[in-house]
CSV table of C-alpha atoms and ligand atoms in Angstrom, one decimal:
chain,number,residue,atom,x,y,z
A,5,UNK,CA,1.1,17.4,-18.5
A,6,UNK,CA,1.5,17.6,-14.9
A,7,UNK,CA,5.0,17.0,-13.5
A,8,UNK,CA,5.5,14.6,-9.9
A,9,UNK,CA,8.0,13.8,-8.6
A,10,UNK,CA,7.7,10.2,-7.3
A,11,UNK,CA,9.8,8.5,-4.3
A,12,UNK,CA,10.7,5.0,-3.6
A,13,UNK,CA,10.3,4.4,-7.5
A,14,UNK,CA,11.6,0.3,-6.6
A,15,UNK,CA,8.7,-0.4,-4.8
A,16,UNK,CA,5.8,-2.2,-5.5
A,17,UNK,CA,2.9,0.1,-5.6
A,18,UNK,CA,5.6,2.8,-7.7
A,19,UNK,CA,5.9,0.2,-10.6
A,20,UNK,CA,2.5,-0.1,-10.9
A,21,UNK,CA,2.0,3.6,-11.0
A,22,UNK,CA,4.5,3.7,-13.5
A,23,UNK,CA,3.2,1.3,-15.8
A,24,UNK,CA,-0.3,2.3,-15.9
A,25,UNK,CA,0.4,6.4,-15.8
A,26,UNK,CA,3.3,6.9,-17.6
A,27,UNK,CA,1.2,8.6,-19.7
A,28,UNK,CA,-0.8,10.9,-18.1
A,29,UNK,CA,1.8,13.0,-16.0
A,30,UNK,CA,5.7,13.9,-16.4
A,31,UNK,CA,7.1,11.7,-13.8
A,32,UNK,CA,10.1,12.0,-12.7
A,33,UNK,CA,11.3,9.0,-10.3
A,34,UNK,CA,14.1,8.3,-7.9
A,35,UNK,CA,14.8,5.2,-5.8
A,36,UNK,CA,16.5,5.9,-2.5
A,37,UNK,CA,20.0,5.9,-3.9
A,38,UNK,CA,19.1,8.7,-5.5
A,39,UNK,CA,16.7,10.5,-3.0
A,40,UNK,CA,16.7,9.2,0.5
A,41,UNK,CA,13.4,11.0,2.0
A,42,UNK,CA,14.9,11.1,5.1
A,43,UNK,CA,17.3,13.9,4.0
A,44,UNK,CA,15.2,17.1,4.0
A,45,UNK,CA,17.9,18.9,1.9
A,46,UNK,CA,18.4,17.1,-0.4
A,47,UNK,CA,14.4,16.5,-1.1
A,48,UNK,CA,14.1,20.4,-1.0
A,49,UNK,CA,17.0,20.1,-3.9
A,50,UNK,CA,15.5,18.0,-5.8
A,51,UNK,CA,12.4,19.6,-5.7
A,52,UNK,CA,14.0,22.9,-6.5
A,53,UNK,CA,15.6,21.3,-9.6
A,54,UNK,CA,12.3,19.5,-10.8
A,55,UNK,CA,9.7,22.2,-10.0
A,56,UNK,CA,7.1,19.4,-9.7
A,57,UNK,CA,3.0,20.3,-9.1
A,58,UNK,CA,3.0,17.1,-6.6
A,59,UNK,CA,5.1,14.7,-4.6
A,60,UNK,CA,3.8,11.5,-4.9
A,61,UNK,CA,5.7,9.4,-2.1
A,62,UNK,CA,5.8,5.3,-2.6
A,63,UNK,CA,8.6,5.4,-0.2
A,64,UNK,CA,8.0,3.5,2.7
A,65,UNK,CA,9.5,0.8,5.1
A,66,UNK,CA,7.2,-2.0,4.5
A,67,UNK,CA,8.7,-5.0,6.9
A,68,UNK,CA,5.8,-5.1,9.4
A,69,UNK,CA,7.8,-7.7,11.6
A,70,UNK,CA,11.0,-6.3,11.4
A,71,UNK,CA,10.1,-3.0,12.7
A,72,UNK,CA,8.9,-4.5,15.8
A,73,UNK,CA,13.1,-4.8,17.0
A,74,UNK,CA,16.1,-4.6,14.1
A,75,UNK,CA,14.1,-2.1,11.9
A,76,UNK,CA,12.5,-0.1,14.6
A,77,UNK,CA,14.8,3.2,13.7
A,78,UNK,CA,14.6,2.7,10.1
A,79,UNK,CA,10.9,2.0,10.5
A,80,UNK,CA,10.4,5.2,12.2
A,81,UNK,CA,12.8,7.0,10.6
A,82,UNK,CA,11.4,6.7,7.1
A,83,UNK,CA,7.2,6.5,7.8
A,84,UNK,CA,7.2,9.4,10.1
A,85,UNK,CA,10.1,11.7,9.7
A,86,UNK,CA,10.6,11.2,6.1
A,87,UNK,CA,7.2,11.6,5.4
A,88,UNK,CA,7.0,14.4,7.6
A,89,UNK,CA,10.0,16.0,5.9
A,90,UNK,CA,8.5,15.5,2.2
A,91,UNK,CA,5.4,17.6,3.7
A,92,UNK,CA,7.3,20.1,4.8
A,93,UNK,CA,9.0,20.6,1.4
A,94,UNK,CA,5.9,20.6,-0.3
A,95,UNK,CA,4.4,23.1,1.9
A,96,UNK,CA,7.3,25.1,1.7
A,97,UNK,CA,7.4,25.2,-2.3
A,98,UNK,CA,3.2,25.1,-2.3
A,99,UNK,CA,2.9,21.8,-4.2
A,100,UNK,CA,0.4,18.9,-3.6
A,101,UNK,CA,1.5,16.4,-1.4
A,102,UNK,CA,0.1,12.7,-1.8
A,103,UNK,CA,1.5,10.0,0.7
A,104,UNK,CA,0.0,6.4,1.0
A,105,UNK,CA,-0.7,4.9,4.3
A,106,UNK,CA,-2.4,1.6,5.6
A,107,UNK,CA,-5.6,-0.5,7.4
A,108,UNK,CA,-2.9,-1.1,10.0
A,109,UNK,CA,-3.2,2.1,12.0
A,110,UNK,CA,-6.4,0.4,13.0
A,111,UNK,CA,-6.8,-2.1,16.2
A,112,UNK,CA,-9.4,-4.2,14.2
A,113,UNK,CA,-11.2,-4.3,16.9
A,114,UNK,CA,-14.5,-2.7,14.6
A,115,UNK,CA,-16.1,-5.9,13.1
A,116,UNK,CA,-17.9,-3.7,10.9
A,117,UNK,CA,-15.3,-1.8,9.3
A,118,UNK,CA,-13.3,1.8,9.9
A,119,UNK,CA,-14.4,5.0,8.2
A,120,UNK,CA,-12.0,7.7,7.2
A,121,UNK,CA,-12.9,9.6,10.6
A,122,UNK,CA,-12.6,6.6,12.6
A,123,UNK,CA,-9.9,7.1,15.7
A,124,UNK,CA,-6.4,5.3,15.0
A,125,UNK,CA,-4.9,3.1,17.7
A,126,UNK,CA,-2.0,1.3,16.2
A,127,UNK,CA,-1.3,-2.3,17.7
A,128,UNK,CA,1.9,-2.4,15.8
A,129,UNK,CA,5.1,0.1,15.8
A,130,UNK,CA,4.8,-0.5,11.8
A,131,UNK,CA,1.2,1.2,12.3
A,132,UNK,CA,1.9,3.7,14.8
A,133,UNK,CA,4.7,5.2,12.2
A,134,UNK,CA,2.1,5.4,9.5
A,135,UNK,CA,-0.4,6.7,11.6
A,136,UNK,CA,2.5,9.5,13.0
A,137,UNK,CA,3.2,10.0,9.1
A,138,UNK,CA,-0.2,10.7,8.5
A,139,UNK,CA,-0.8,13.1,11.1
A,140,UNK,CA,2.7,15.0,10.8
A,141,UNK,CA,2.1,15.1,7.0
A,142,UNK,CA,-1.3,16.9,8.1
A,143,UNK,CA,0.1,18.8,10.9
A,144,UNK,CA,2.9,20.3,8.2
A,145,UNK,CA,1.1,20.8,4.9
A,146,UNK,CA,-2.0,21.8,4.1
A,147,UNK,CA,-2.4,20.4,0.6
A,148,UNK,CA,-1.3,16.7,2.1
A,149,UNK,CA,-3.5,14.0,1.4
A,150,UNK,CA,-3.6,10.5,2.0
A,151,UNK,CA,-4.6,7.5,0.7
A,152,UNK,CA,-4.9,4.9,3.2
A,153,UNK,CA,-5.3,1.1,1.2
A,154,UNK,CA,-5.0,-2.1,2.7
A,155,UNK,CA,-3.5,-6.1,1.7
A,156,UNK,CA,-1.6,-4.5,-1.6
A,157,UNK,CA,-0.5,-6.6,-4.7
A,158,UNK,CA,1.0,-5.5,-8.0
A,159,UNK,CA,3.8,-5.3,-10.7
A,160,UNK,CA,3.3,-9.1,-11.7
A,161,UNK,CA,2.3,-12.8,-10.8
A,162,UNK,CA,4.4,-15.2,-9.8
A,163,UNK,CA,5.7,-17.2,-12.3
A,164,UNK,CA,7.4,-20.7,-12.2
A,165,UNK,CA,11.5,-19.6,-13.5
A,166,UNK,CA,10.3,-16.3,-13.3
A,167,UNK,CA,11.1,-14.7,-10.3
A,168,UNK,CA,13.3,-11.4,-10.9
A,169,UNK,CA,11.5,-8.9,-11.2
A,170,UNK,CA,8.2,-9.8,-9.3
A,171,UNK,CA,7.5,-8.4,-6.0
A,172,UNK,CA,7.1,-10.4,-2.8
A,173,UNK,CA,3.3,-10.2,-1.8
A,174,UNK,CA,0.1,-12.7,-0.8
A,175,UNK,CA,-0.6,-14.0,-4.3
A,176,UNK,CA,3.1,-14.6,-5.1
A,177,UNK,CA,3.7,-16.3,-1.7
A,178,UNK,CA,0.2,-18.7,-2.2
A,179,UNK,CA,1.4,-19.3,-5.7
A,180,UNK,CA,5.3,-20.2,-4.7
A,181,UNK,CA,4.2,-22.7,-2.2
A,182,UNK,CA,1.9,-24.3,-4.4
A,183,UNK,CA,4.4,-25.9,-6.5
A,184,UNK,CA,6.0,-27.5,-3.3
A,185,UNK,CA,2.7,-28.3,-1.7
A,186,UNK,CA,-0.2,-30.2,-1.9
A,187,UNK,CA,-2.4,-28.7,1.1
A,188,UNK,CA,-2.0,-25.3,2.2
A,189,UNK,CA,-2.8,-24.0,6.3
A,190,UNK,CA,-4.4,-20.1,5.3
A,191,UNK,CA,-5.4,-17.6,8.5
A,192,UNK,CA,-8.9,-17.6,8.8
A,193,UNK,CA,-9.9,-15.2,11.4
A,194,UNK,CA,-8.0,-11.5,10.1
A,195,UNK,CA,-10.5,-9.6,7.6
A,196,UNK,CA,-10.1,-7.0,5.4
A,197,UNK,CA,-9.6,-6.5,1.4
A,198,UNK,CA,-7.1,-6.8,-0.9
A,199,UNK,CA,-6.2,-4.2,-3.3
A,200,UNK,CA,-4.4,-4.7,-6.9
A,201,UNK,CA,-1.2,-2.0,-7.0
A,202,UNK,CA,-2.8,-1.0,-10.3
A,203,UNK,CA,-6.6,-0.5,-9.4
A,204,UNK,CA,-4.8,1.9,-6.6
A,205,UNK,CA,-2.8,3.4,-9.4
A,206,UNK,CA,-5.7,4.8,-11.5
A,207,UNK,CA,-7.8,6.2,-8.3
A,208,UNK,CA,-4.5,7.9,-7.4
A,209,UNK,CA,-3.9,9.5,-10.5
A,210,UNK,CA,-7.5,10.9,-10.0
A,211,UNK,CA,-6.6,12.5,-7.4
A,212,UNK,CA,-3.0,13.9,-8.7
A,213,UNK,CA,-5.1,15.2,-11.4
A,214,UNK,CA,-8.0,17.0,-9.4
A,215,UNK,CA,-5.7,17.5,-5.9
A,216,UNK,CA,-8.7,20.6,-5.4
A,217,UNK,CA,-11.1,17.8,-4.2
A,218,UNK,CA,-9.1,16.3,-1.8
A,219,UNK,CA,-6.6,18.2,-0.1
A,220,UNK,CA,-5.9,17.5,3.6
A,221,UNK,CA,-8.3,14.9,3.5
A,222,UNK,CA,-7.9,11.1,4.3
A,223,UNK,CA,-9.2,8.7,1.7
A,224,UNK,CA,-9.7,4.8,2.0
A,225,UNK,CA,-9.2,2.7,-1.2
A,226,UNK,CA,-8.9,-0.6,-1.4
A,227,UNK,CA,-11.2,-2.8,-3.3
A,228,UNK,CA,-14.4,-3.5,-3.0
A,229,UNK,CA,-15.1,-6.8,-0.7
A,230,UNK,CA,-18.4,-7.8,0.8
A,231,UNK,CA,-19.9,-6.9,4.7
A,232,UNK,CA,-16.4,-7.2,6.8
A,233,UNK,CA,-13.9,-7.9,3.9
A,234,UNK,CA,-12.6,-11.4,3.3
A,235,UNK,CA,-10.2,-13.5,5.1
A,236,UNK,CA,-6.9,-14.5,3.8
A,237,UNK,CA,-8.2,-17.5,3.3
A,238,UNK,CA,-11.1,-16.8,1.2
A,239,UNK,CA,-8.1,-14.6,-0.8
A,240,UNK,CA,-6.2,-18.1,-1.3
A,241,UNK,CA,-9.0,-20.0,-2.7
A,242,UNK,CA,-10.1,-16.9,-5.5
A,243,UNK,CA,-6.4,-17.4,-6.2
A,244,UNK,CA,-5.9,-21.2,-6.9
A,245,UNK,CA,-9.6,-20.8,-8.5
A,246,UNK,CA,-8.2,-18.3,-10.8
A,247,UNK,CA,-5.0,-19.6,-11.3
A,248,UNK,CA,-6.4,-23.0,-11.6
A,249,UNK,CA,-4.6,-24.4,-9.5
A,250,UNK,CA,-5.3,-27.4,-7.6
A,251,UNK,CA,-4.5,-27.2,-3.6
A,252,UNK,CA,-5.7,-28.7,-0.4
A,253,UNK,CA,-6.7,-25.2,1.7
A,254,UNK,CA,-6.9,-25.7,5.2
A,255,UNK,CA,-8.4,-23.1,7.6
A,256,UNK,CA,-6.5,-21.7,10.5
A,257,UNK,CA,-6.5,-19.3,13.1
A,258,UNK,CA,-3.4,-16.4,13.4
A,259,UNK,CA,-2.2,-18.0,16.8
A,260,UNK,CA,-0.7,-21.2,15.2
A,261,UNK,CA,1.5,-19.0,12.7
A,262,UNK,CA,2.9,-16.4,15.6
A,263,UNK,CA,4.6,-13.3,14.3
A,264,UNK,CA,6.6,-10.7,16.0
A,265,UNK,CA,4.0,-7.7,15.2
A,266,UNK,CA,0.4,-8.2,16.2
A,267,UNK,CA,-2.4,-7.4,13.2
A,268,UNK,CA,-5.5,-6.3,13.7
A,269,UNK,CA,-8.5,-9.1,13.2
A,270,UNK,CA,-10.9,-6.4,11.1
A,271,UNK,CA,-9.2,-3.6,8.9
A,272,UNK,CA,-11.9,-3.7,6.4
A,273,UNK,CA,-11.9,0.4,5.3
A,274,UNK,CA,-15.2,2.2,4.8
A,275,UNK,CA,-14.6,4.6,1.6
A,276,UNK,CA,-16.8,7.4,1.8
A,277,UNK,CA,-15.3,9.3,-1.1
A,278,UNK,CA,-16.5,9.7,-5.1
A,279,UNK,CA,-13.3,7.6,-6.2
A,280,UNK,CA,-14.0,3.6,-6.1
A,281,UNK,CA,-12.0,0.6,-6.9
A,282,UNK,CA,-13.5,-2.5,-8.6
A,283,UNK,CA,-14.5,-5.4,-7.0
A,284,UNK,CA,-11.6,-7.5,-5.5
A,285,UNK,CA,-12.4,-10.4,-7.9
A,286,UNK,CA,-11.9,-8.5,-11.2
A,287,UNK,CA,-8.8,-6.9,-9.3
A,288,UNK,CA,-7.2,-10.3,-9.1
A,289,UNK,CA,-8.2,-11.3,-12.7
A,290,UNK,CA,-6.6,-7.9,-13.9
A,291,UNK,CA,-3.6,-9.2,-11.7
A,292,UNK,CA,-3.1,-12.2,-13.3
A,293,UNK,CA,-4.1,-10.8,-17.0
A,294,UNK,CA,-0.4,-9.4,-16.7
B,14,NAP,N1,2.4,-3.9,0.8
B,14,NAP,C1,1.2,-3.8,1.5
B,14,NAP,O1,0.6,-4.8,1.7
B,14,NAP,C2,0.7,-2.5,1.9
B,14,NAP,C3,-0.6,-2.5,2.6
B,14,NAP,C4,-1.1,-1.2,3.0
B,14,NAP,C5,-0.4,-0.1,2.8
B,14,NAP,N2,0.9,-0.1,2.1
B,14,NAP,C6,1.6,1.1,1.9
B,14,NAP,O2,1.6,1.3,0.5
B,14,NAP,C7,2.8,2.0,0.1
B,14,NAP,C8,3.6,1.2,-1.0
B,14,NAP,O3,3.9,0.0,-0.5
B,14,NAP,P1,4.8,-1.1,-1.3
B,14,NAP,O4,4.3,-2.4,-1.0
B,14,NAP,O5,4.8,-0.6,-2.7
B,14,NAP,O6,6.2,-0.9,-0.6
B,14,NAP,P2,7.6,-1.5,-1.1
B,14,NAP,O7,7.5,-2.4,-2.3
B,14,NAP,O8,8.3,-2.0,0.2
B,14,NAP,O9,8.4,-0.2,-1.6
B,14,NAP,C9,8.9,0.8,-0.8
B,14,NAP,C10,10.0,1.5,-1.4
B,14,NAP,O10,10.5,2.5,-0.6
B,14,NAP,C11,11.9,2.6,-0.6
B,14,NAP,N3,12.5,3.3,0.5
B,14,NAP,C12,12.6,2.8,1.8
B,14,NAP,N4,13.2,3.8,2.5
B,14,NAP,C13,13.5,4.8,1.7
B,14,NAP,C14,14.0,6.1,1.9
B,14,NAP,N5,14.5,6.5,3.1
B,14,NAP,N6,14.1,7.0,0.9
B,14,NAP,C15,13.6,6.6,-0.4
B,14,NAP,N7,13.0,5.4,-0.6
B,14,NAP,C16,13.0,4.5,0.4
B,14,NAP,C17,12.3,1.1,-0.6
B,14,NAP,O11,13.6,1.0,-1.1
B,14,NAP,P3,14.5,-0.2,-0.7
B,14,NAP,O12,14.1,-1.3,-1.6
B,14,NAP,O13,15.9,0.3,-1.1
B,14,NAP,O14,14.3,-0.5,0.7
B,14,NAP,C18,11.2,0.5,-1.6
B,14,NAP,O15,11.7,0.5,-2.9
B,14,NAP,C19,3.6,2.1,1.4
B,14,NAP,O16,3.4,3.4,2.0
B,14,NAP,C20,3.0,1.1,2.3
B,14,NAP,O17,3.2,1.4,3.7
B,14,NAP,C21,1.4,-1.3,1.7
């Protein structure tokens, strides 16, 4: 079995990869008590002391609105420089390097959707310190590769006196408010596709297992969602169909609920690679099969 070494192992998208590849490789996870990724030594240590084949880094700072003022240094300190750091470790020891990065280094300006070469031009400072992640991951090792994914949910539903343990995302938001609710305002006018933590999960262990095919390259996987993705509306009504639940949904455009970072209006993301995710519907329902 291969051995990783996985970062950020509290997250959302690391339980998921936990749960469905436990196994398939020797993982070997820390949270950031126990590997901060913006301490190069120590990631060279641990690396040293695990001889790992791959890093597989789920360590990230996720608050897209925070990083816009009180998280700014953390924001950057931990999506470029610790990313950049893991890299450089991995080059360093000649592993495989696999970091995970997001729709948002896009402007969404492209109603039709953004390939893998398509130019970034963050709008946010979450999505400019992905996209410097990206590129200094790149710049510093040559078996990087990321996987860029978009709207992520995973680990488990919502469930009424049964929030420890589930992770704060869309669904669990839409289902929360729905037992305090009887209509709902949802953005309509921001596009793009959601993606189920464990759909994610299997393509990536693909790639851990064959990193050959991919190195240095840049892969898109979200699910799969018609012409320019769906809104976040159209993601609220699949999930009060499939939760039947029963909810007034009004449409809405982004300007009446005003946040401190900007997101782009189309971040739908073209995959041009051999490794596909199902269909965003059957994503849910594996979601909420949990
Ligand atoms: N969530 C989305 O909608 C979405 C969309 C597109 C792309 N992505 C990308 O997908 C990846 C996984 O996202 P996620 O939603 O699973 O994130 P998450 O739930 O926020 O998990 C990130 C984890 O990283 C840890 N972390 C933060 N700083 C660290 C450091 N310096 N050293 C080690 N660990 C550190 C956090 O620990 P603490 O809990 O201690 O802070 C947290 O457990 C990220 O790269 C994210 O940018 C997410």
């Amino acid at each position: 079995m291969k051995r990783i070494l996985l970062t950020g192992c509290r997250g959302m998208l690391a339980h998921d990869f936990l749960r469905v590849q436990s196994d398939q490789f020797e993982i070997f996870w820390f949270d950031r008590a126990d590997l901060d990724i913006c301490d190069v030594a120590a990631v060279e240590s641990r690396v040293r002391e695990i001889r790992p084949q791959a890093i597989f880094n789920c360590a990230a700072y996720t608050n897209v609105d925070e990083a816009e003022d009180a998280g700014r240094k953390a924001n950057f300190d931990v999506n470029a420089l610790g990313v950049f750091y893991l890299a450089t470790v991995a080059q360093k020891c000649g592993i495989d390097f696999v970091t995970v990065s997001t729709d948002y280094v896009f402007d969404g300006t492209r109603e039709a959707g953004y390939d893998e070469d398509a130019v970034p031009n963050p709008i946010n400072a979450y999505g400019l310190s992905k996209y410097l992640g990206e590129t200094l991951a790149r710049q510093a090792c040559e078996n990087a590769i990321v996987v860029r994914t978009s709207w992520l949910y995973g680990w488990a539903p919502y469930r009424k006196g049964n929030q420890p343990g589930t992770f704060k995302n869309f669904v669990n938001t839409m289902l929360r408010l729905s037992e305090s609710r009887d209509e709902l305002r949802v953005v309509n006018d921001q596009f793009g596709s959601p993606t189920y933590a464990a759909d994610l999960s299997l393509a990536i262990g693909e790639i851990l297992r064959n990193p050959e095919r991919f190195r240095w390259e840049i892969l898109h996987l979200s699910n799969e969602t018609p012409d320019s993705g769906i809104s976040w509306f159209d993601f609220a009504a699949e999930i009060f169909r499939q939760a039947d639940i029963r909810i007034r949904l009004i449409p809405c455009a982004s300007d009446e609920y005003p946040t401190k970072a900007v997101r782009p209006k189309f971040s739908k993301m073209r995959n041009g690679s051999a490794i596909r995710l199902g269909d965003w519907k059957e994503g849910l329902e594996g979601y909420f099969s949990r």
